[in-house]
CSV table of C-alpha atoms in Angstrom, one decimal:
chain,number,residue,atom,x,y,z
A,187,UNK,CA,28.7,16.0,13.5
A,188,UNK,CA,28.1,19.2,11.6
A,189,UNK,CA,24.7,21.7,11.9
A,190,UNK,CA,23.6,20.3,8.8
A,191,UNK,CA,23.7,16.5,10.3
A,192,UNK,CA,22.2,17.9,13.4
A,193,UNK,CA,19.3,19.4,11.5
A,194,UNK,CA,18.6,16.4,9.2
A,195,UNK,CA,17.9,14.4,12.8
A,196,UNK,CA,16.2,17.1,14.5
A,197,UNK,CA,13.7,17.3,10.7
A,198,UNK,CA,13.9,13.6,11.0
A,199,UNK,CA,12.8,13.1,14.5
A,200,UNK,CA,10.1,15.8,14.0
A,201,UNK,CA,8.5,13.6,11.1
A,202,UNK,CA,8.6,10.4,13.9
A,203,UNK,CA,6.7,12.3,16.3
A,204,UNK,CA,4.4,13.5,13.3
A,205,UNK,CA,4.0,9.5,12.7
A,206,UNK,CA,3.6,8.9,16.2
A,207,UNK,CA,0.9,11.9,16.8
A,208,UNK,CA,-1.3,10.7,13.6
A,209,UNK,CA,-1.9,7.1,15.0
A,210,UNK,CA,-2.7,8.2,18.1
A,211,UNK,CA,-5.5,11.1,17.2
A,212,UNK,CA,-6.8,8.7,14.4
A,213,UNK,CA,-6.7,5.3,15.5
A,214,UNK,CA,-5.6,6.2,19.3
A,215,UNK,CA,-2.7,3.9,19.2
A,216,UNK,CA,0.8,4.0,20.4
A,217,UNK,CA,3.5,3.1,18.1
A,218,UNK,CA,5.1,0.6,19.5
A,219,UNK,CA,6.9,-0.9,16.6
A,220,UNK,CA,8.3,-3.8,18.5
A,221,UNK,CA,4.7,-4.4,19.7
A,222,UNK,CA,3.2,-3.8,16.5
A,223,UNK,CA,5.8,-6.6,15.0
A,224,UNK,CA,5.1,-9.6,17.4
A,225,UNK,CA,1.6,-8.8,17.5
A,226,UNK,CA,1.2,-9.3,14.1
A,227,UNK,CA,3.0,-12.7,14.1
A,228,UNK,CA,-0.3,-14.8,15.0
A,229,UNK,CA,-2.7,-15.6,12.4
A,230,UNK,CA,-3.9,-12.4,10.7
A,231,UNK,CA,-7.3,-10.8,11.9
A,232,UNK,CA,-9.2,-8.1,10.3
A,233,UNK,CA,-9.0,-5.8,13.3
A,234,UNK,CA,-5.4,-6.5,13.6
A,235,UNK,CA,-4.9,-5.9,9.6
A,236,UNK,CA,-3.3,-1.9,10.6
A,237,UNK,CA,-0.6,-3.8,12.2
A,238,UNK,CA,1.1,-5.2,8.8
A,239,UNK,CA,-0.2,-2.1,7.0
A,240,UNK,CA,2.1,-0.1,9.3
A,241,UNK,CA,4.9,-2.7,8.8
A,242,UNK,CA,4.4,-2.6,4.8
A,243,UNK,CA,4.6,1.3,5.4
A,244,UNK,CA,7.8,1.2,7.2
A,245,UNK,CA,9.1,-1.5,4.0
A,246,UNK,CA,7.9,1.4,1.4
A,247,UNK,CA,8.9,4.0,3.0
A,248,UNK,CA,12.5,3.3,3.4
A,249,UNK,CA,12.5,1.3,0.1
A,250,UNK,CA,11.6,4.9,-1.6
A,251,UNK,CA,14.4,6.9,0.7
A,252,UNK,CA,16.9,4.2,-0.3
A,253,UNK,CA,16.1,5.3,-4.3
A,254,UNK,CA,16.8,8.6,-3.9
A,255,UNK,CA,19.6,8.9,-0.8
A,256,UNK,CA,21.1,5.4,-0.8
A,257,UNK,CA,23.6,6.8,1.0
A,258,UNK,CA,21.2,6.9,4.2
A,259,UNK,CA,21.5,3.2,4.3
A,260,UNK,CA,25.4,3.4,4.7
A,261,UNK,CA,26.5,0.6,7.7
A,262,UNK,CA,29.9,1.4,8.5
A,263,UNK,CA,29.6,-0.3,11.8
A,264,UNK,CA,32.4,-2.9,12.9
A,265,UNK,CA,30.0,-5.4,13.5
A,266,UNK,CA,29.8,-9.2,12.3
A,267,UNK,CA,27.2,-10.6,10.7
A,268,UNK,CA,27.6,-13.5,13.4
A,269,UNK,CA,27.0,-10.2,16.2
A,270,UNK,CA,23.7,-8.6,14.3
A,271,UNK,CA,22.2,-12.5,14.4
A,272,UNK,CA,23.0,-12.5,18.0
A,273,UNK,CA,22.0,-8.5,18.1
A,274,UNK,CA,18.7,-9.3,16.9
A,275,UNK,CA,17.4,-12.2,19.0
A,276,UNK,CA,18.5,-10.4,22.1
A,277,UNK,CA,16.3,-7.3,20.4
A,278,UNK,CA,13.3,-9.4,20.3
A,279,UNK,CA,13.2,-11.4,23.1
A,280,UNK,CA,14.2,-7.9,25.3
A,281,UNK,CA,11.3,-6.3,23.6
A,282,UNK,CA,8.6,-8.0,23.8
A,283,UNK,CA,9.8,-9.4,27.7
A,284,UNK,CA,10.4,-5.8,28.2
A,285,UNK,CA,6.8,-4.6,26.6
A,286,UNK,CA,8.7,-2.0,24.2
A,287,UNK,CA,11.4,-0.2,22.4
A,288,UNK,CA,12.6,2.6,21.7
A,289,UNK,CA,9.4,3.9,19.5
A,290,UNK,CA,7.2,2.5,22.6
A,291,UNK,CA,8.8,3.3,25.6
A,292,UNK,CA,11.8,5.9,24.3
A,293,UNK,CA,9.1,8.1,21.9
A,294,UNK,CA,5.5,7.6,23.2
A,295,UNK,CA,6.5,6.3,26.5
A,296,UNK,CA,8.5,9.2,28.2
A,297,UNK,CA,6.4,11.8,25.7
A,298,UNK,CA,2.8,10.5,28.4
A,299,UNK,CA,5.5,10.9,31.2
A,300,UNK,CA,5.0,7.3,32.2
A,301,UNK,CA,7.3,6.1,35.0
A,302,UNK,CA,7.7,2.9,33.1
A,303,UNK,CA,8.7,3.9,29.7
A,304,UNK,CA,11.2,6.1,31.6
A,305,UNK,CA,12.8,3.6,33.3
A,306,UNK,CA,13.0,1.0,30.1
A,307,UNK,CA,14.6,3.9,28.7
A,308,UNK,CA,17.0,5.2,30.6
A,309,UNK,CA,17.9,0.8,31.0
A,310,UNK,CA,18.4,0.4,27.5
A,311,UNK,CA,20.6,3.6,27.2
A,312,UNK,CA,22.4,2.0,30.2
A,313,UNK,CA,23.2,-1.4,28.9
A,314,UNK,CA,23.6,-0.1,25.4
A,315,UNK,CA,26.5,1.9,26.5
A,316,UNK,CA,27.8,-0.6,29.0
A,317,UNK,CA,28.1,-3.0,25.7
A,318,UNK,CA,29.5,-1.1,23.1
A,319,UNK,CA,31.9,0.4,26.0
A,320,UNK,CA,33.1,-3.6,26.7
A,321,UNK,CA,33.2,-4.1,22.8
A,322,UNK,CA,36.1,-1.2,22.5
A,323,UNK,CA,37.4,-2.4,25.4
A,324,UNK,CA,37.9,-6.3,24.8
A,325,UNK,CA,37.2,-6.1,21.1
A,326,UNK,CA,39.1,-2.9,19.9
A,327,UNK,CA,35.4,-1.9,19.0
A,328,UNK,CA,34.8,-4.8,16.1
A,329,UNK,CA,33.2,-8.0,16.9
B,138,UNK,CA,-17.7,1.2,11.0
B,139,UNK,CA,-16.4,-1.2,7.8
B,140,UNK,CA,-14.7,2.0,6.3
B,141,UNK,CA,-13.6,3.2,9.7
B,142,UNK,CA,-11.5,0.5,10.0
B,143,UNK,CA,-10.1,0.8,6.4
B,144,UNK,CA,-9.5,4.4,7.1
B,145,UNK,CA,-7.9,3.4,9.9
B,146,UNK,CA,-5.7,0.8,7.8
B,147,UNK,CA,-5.1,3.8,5.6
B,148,UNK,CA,-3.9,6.0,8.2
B,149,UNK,CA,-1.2,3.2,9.7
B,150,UNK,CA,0.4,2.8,6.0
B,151,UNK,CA,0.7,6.4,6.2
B,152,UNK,CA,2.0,6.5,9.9
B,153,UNK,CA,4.6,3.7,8.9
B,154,UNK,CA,5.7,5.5,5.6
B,155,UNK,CA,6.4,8.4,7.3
B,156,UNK,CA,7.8,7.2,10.4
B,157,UNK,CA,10.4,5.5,7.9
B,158,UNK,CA,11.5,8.3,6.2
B,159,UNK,CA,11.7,9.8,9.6
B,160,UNK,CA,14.0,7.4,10.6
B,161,UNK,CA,16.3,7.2,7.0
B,162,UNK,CA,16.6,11.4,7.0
B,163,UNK,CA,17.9,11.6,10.6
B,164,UNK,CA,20.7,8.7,10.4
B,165,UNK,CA,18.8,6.2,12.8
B,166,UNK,CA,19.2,3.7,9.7
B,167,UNK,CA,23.0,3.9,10.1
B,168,UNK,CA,24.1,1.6,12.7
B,169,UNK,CA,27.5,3.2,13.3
B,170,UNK,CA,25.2,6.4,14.3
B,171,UNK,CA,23.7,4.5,16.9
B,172,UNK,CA,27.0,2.9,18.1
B,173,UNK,CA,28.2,6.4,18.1
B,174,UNK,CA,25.6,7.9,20.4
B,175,UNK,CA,26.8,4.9,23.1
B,176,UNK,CA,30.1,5.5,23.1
B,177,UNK,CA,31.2,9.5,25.0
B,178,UNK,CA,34.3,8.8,23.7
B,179,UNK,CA,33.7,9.5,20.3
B,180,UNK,CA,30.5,10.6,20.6
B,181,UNK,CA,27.6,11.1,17.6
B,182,UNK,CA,24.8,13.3,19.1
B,183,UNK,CA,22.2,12.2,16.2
B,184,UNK,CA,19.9,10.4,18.4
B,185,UNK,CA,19.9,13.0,20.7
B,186,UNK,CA,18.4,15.5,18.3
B,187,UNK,CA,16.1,13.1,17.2
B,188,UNK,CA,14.4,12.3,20.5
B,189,UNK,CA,14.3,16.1,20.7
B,190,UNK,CA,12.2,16.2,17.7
B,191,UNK,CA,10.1,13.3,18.2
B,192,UNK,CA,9.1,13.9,21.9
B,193,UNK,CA,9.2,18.0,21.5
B,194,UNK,CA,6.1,17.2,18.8
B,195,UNK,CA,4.8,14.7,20.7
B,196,UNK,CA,4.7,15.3,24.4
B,197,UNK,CA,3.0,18.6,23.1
B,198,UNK,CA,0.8,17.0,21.3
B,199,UNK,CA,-0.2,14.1,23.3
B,200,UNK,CA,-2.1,16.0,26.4
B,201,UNK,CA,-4.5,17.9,23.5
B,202,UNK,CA,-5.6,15.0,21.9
B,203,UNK,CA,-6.3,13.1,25.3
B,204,UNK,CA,-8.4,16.0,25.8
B,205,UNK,CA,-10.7,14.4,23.1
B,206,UNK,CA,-13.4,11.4,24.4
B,207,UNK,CA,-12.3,9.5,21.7
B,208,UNK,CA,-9.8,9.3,18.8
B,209,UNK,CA,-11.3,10.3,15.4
B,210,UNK,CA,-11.7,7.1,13.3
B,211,UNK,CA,-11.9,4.4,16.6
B,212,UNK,CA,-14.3,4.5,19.5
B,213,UNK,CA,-11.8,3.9,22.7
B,214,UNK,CA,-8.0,4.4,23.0
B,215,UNK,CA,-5.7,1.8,23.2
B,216,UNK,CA,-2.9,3.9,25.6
B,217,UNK,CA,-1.1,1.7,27.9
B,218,UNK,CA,-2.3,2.4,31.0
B,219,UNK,CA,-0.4,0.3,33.3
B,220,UNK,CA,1.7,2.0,36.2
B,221,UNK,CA,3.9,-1.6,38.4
B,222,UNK,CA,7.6,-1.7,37.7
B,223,UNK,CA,8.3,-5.1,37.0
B,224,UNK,CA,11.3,-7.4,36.8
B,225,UNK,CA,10.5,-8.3,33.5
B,226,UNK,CA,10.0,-4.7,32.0
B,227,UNK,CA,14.0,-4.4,33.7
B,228,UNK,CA,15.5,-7.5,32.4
B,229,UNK,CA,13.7,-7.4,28.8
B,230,UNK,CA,14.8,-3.3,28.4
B,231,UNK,CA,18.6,-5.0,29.4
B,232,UNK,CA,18.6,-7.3,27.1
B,233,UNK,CA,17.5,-4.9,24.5
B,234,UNK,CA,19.8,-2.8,25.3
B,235,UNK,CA,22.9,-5.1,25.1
B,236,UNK,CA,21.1,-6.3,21.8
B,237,UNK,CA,21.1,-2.6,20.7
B,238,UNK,CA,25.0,-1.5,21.6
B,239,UNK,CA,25.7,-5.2,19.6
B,240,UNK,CA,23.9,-4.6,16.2
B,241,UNK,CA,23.6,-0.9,16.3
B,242,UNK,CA,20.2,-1.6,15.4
B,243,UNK,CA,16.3,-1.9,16.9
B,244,UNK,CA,13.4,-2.8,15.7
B,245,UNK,CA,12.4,0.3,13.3
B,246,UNK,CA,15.7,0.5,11.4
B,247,UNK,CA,15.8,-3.0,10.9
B,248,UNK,CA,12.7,-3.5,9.1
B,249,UNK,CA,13.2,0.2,7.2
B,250,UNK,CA,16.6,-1.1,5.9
B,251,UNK,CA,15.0,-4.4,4.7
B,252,UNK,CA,14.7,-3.9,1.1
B,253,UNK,CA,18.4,-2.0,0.8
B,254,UNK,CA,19.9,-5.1,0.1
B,255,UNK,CA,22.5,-4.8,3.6
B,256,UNK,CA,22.9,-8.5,4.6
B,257,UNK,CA,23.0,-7.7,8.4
B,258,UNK,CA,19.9,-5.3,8.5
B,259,UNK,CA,18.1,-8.6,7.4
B,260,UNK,CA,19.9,-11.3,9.3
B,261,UNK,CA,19.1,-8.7,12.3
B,262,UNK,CA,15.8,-8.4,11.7
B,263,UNK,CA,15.0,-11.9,10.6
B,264,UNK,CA,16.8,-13.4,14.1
B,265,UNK,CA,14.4,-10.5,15.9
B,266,UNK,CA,11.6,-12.2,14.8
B,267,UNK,CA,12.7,-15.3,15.8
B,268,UNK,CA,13.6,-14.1,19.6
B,269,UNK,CA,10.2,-12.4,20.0
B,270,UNK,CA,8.8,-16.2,18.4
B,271,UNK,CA,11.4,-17.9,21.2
B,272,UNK,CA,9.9,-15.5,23.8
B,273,UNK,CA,6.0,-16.6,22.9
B,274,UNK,CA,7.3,-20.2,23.3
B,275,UNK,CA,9.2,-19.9,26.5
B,276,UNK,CA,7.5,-17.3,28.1
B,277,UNK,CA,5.8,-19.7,30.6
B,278,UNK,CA,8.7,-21.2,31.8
B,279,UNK,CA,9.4,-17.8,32.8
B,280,UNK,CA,9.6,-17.6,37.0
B,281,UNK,CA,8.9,-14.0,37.1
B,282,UNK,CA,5.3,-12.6,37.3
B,283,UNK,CA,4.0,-10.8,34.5
């Protein structure tokens, strides 16, 4: 990683917590996106309308990023498509039995200092690590 | 109070725009980037520097506008406010996390890379959907307390 990477992600994360400060002084919500996702999976609701409007955002967002620096989308990851099937119904089941993800718990969470975002944090860092270090180990790092 | 809430509408397409742009300009929509950060050996710092961001903007942020009786366009907050460790917040966050270190994605990414045309960024995000549907329809045979 160069200091030009390192800045992108610092300019990057800085625009997150932007995001993440606007719903809370406007609407005075968290951004939880896993939250925000199954949330919005019962029948639609007027009060509950912001939810897919945030999702649509997300969708438009990258979908104008991917236009002008398609190179931002690059997955060079040694990874199945058999493993990112499995990878994401672990992802949503964890999350919502969990209450949160890494916008939730990782970016809101630990930035009110609450003892439970800290702890889902510093647990899905843990097994995170623990399972890509088993992949290199008894994979050679592709599954 | 109609408009409010449209306002409010407004502001979460703008919040989720941004947040995804956020999240494309700092790497988090590469999933080796994310693999990279997990593994010391070989490690990518990326993430790092983006938690730095997004928590140095918001941790500072977050007291001052508590400070306020109400957000601007809503009448009460909607903060979590709940303080019990539970067995399920553990479990879930490991599961996530194994899920996480697998794909070398979460939620975010996923649904930000959905339009790119990367088959795994929807298969990921299409079988997420489905495990948070499995965990609505299992959930109560779930021994542990919420």
């Amino acid at each position: 990683m160069n200091l030009n990477q390192a800045l992108h992600s610092l300019a990057g994360g800085a625009l997150i917590g932007i995001s993440v400060t606007l719903m809370l002084l406007f609407n005075g919500r968290i951004t939880g996106i896993s939250g925000i996702i199954s949330s919005s999976l019962t029948k639609p609701t007027r009060d509950g309308l912001w939810r897919w409007l945030f999702i649509v955002g997300l969708i438009a967002g990258g979908f104008l990023i991917q236009i002008i620096r398609p190179d931002f989308f690059t997955n060079n990851s040694e990874r199945s498509t058999a493993a990112v099937i499995i990878a994401g119904l672990l992802v949503g089941y964890g999350t919502v039995l969990g209450s949160g993800c890494t916008s939730g718990h990782g970016i809101c969470g630990v930035s009110r200092l609450s003892l439970r975002s800290g702890l889902a944090t510093v647990t899905f860092m843990l097994f995170g690590f623990l399972t890509v270090q088993a992949i290199r180990y008894f994979a050679g790092g592709s599954i | 109070m109609n408009s409010q809430l449209n306002k409010q509408n407004g502001i979460s397409f703008a919040a989720g725009f941004i947040f995804a742009i956020g999240l494309a300009i700092s790497g988090m929509t590469q999933p080796q980037k994310i693999i990279g950060f997990l593994n010391p050996w070989d490690w990518d710092p990326s993430l790092l520097f983006v938690m730095i961001g997004a928590v140095g903007i918001h941790i500072i942020a977050y007291p001052l506008i508590r400070k306020r009786s109400t957000p601007l366009l809503e009448t009460k907050w909607h903060v979590p406010t709940r303080k019990d460790i539970t067995a399920r917040l553990v479990l879930g966050s490991a599961l996530f996390g194994i899920g996480w270190g697998l794909g070398g994605f979460c939620p975010g990414p996923g649904v930000t890379s959905l339009t790119f045309g990367d088959l795994r960024a929807v298969l990921f995000t299409t079988a997420m959907v489905l495990g948070m549907i499995l965990f609505k329809k299992t959930e109560r045979y779930l021994k542990l307390r919420e």
